[in-house]
GROMACS .gro file of C-alpha atoms in nm:
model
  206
    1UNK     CA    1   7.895  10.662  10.115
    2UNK     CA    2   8.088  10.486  10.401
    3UNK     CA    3   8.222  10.751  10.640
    4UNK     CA    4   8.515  10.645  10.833
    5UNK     CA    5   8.866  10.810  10.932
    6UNK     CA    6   9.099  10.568  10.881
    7UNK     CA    7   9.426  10.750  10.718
    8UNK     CA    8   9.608  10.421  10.617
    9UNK     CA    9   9.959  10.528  10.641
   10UNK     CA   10   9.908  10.895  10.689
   11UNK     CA   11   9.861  10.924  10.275
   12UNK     CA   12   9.520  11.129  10.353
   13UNK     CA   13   9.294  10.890  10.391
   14UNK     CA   14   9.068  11.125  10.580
   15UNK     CA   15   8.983  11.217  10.180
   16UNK     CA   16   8.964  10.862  10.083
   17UNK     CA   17   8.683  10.785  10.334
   18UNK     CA   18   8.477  11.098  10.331
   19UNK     CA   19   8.537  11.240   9.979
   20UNK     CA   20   8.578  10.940   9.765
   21UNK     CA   21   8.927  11.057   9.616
   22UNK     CA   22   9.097  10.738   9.668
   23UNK     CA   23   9.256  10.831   9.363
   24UNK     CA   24   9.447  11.071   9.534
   25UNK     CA   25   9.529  10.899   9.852
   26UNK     CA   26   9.551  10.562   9.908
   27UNK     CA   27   9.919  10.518   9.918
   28UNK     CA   28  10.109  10.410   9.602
   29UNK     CA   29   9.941  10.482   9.280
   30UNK     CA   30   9.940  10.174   9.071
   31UNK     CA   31  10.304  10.372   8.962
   32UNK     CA   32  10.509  10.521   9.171
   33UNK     CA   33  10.505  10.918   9.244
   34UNK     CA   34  10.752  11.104   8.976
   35UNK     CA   35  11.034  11.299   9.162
   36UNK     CA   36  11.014  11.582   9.295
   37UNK     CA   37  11.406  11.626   9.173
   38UNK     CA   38  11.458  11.613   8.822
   39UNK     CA   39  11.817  11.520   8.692
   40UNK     CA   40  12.035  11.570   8.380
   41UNK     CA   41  12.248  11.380   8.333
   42UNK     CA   42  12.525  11.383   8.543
   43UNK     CA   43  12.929  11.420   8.447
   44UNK     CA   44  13.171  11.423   8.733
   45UNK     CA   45  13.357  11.709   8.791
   46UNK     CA   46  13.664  11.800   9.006
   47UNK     CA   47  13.559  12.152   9.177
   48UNK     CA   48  13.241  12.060   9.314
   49UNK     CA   49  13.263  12.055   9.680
   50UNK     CA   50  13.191  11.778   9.869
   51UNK     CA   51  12.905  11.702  10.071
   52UNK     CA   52  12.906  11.834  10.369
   53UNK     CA   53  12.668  11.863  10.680
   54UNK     CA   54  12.391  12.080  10.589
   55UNK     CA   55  12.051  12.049  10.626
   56UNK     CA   56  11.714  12.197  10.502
   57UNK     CA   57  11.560  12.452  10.750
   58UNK     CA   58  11.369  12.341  11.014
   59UNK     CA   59  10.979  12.295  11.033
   60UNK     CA   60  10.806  12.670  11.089
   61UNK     CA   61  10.592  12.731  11.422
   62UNK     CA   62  10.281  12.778  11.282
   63UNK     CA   63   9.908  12.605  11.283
   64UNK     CA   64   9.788  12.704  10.954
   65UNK     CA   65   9.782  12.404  10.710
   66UNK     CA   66   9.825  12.637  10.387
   67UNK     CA   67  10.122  12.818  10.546
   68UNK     CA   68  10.284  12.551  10.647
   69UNK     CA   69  10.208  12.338  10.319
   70UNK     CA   70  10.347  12.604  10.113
   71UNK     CA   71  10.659  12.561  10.341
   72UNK     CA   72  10.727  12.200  10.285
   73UNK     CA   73  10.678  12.226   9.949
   74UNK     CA   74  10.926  12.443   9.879
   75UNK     CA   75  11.173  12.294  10.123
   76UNK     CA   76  11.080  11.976   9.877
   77UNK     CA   77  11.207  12.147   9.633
   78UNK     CA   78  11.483  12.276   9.706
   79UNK     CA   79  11.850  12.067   9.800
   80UNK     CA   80  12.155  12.120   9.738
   81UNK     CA   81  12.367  11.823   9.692
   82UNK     CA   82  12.685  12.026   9.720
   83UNK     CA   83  12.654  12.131  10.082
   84UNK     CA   84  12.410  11.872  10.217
   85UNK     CA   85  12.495  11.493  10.242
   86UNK     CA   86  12.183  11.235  10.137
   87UNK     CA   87  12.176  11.179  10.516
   88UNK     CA   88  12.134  11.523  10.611
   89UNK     CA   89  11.887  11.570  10.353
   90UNK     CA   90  11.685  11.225  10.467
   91UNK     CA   91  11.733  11.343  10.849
   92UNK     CA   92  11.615  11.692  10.820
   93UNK     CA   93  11.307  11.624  10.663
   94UNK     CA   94  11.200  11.376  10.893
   95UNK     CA   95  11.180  11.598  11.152
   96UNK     CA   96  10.898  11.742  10.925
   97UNK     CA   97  10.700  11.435  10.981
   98UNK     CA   98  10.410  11.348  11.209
   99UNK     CA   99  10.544  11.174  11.540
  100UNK     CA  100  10.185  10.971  11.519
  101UNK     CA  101  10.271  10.682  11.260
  102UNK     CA  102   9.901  10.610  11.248
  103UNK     CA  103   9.846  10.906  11.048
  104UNK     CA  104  10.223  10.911  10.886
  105UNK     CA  105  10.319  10.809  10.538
  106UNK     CA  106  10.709  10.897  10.525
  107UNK     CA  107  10.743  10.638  10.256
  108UNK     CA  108  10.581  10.885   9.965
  109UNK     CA  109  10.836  11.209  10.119
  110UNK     CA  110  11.144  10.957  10.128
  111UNK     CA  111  11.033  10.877   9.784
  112UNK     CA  112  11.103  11.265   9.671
  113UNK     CA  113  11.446  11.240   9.752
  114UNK     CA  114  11.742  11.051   9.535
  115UNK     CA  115  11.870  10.760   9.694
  116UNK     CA  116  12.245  10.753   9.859
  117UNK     CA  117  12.437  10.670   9.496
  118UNK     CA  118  12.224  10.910   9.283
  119UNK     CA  119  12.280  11.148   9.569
  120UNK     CA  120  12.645  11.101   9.564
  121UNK     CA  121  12.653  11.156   9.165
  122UNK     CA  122  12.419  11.487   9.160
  123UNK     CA  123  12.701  11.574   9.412
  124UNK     CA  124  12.929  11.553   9.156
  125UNK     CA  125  12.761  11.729   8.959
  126UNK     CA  126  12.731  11.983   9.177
  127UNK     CA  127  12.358  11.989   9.133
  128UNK     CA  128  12.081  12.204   9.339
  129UNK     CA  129  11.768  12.361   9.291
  130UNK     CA  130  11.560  12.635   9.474
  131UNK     CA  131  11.192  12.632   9.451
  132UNK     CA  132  10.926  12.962   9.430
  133UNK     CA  133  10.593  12.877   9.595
  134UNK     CA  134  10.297  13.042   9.435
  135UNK     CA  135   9.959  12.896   9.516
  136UNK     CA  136   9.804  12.680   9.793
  137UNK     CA  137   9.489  12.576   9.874
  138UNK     CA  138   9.271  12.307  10.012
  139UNK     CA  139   9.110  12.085   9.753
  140UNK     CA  140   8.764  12.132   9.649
  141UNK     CA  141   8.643  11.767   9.787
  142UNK     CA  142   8.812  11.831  10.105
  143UNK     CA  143   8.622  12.175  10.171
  144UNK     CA  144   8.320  11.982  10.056
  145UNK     CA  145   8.384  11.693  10.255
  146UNK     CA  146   8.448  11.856  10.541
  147UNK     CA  147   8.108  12.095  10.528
  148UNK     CA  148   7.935  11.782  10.467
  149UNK     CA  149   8.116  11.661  10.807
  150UNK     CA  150   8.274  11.897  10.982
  151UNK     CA  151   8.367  11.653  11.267
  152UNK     CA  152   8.512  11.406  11.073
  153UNK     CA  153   8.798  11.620  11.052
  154UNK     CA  154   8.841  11.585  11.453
  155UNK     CA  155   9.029  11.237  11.531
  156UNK     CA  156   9.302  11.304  11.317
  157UNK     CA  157   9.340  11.649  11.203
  158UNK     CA  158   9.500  11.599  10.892
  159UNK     CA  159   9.413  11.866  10.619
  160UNK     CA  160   9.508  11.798  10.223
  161UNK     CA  161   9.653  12.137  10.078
  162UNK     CA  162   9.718  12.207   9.722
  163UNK     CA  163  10.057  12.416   9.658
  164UNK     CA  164  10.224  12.516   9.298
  165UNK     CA  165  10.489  12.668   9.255
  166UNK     CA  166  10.834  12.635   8.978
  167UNK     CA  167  11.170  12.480   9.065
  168UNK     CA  168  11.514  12.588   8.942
  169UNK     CA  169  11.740  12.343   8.903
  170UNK     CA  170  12.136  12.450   8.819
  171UNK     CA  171  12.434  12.202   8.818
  172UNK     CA  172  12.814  12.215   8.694
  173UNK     CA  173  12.954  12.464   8.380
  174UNK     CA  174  12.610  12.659   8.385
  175UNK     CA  175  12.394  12.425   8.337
  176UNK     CA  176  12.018  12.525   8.400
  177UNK     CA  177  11.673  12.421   8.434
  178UNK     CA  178  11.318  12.475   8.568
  179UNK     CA  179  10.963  12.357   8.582
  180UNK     CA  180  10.640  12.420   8.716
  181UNK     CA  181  10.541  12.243   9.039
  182UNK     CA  182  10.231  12.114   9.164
  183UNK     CA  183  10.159  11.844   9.492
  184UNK     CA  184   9.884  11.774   9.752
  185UNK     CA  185  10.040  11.732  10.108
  186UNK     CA  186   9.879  11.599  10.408
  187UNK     CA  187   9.920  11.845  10.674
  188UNK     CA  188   9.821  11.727  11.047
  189UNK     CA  189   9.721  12.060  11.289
  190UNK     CA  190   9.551  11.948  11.610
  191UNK     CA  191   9.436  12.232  11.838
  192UNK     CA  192   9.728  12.439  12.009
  193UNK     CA  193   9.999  12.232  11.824
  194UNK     CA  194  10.213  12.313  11.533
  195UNK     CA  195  10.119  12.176  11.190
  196UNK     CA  196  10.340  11.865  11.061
  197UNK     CA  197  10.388  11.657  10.764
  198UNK     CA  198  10.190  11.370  10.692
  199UNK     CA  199  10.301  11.257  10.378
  200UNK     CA  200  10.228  11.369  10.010
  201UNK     CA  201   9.943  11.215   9.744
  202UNK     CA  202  10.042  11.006   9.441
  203UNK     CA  203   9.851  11.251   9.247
  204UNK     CA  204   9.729  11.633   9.296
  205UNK     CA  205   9.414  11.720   9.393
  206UNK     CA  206   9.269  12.040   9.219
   0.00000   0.00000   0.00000
């Protein structure tokens, strides 16, 4: 099997090349990546604040790839269109991302989130959700992979991690839902830096 580190776009390729799961991540699937965000269906409603400035909380220090995995998925998640304005939302998760672009797919995260007008209607709505994070791990083909090749792993640093978890999703006159959640993430974590986002499969690895 070719062995090469090329991580087109960030979307894991790492796995691609040294794993053969380019399934998992070689960018789009041949459909695109179902929402993180469910929606009902949305009614407008007078008392539901506008959107205001808020933002989702900021990346944690940290240079484990499972930690901080099971951080951005929950902060996936979770929004509140009440509170947080599509920009804030689309802002504050960027600075989640990978600054190296090689290695960066911020097409499949900006995918997660509504666009501007279904934004502004789940705002009327007064829609949000939390998330619980259960589980994370790394894949079974990456741990094999990488004991195959353990310096493969060394030009870009980009682990895949597993994390589950459910979603609660609440919106105007009581209105309730959840769901279980499941996603592979790439996570980069070079030596002595924190871990960052590098984008998110089109399918889960187990």
């Amino acid at each position: 099997m070719n062995r090469r580190i090329a991580l087109v776009a960030g979307v894991l390729a790492l796995l691609t090349a040294i794993a053969g799961t380019a399934a998992y991540f070689t960018g789009r699937a041949d459909s695109p990546p179902t929402t993180a965000r469910p929606t009902p269906s949305p009614t407008a409603t007078a008392d539901a604040p506008p959107p205001g400035k808020g933002s989702v909380p900021p990346p944690p220090s940290t240079r484990d790839p499972v930690v901080f995995a099971k951080a951005a998925a929950r902060v996936l998640w979770s929004y509140d269109t009440r509170t947080t304005s599509h920009r804030a939302e689309v802002d504050s998760l960027k600075r989640w991302m990978s600054t190296e672009r090689k290695y960066t797919d911020w097409d499949s995260v900006n995918a997660q989130i509504p666009e501007a007008t279904l934004w502004s209607r789940l705002s009327d709505n007064a829609q949000r959700a939390t998330a619980v994070v259960g589980e994370a791990h790394m894949p079974q083909t990456f741990k094999s992979a990488l004991a195959e090749d353990p310096g493969a792993i060394t030009e870009a640093y980009v682990y895949a991690v597993t994390v589950t978890g459910k979603q609660t999703i609440a919106w105007h006159g009581g209105g309730a839902g959840a769901e279980s959640r499941s996603t592979t993430l790439g996570v980069q974590c070079r030596p002595k830096t924190d871990c960052t986002l590098t984008g998110i499969a089109p399918q889960v690895a187990p």
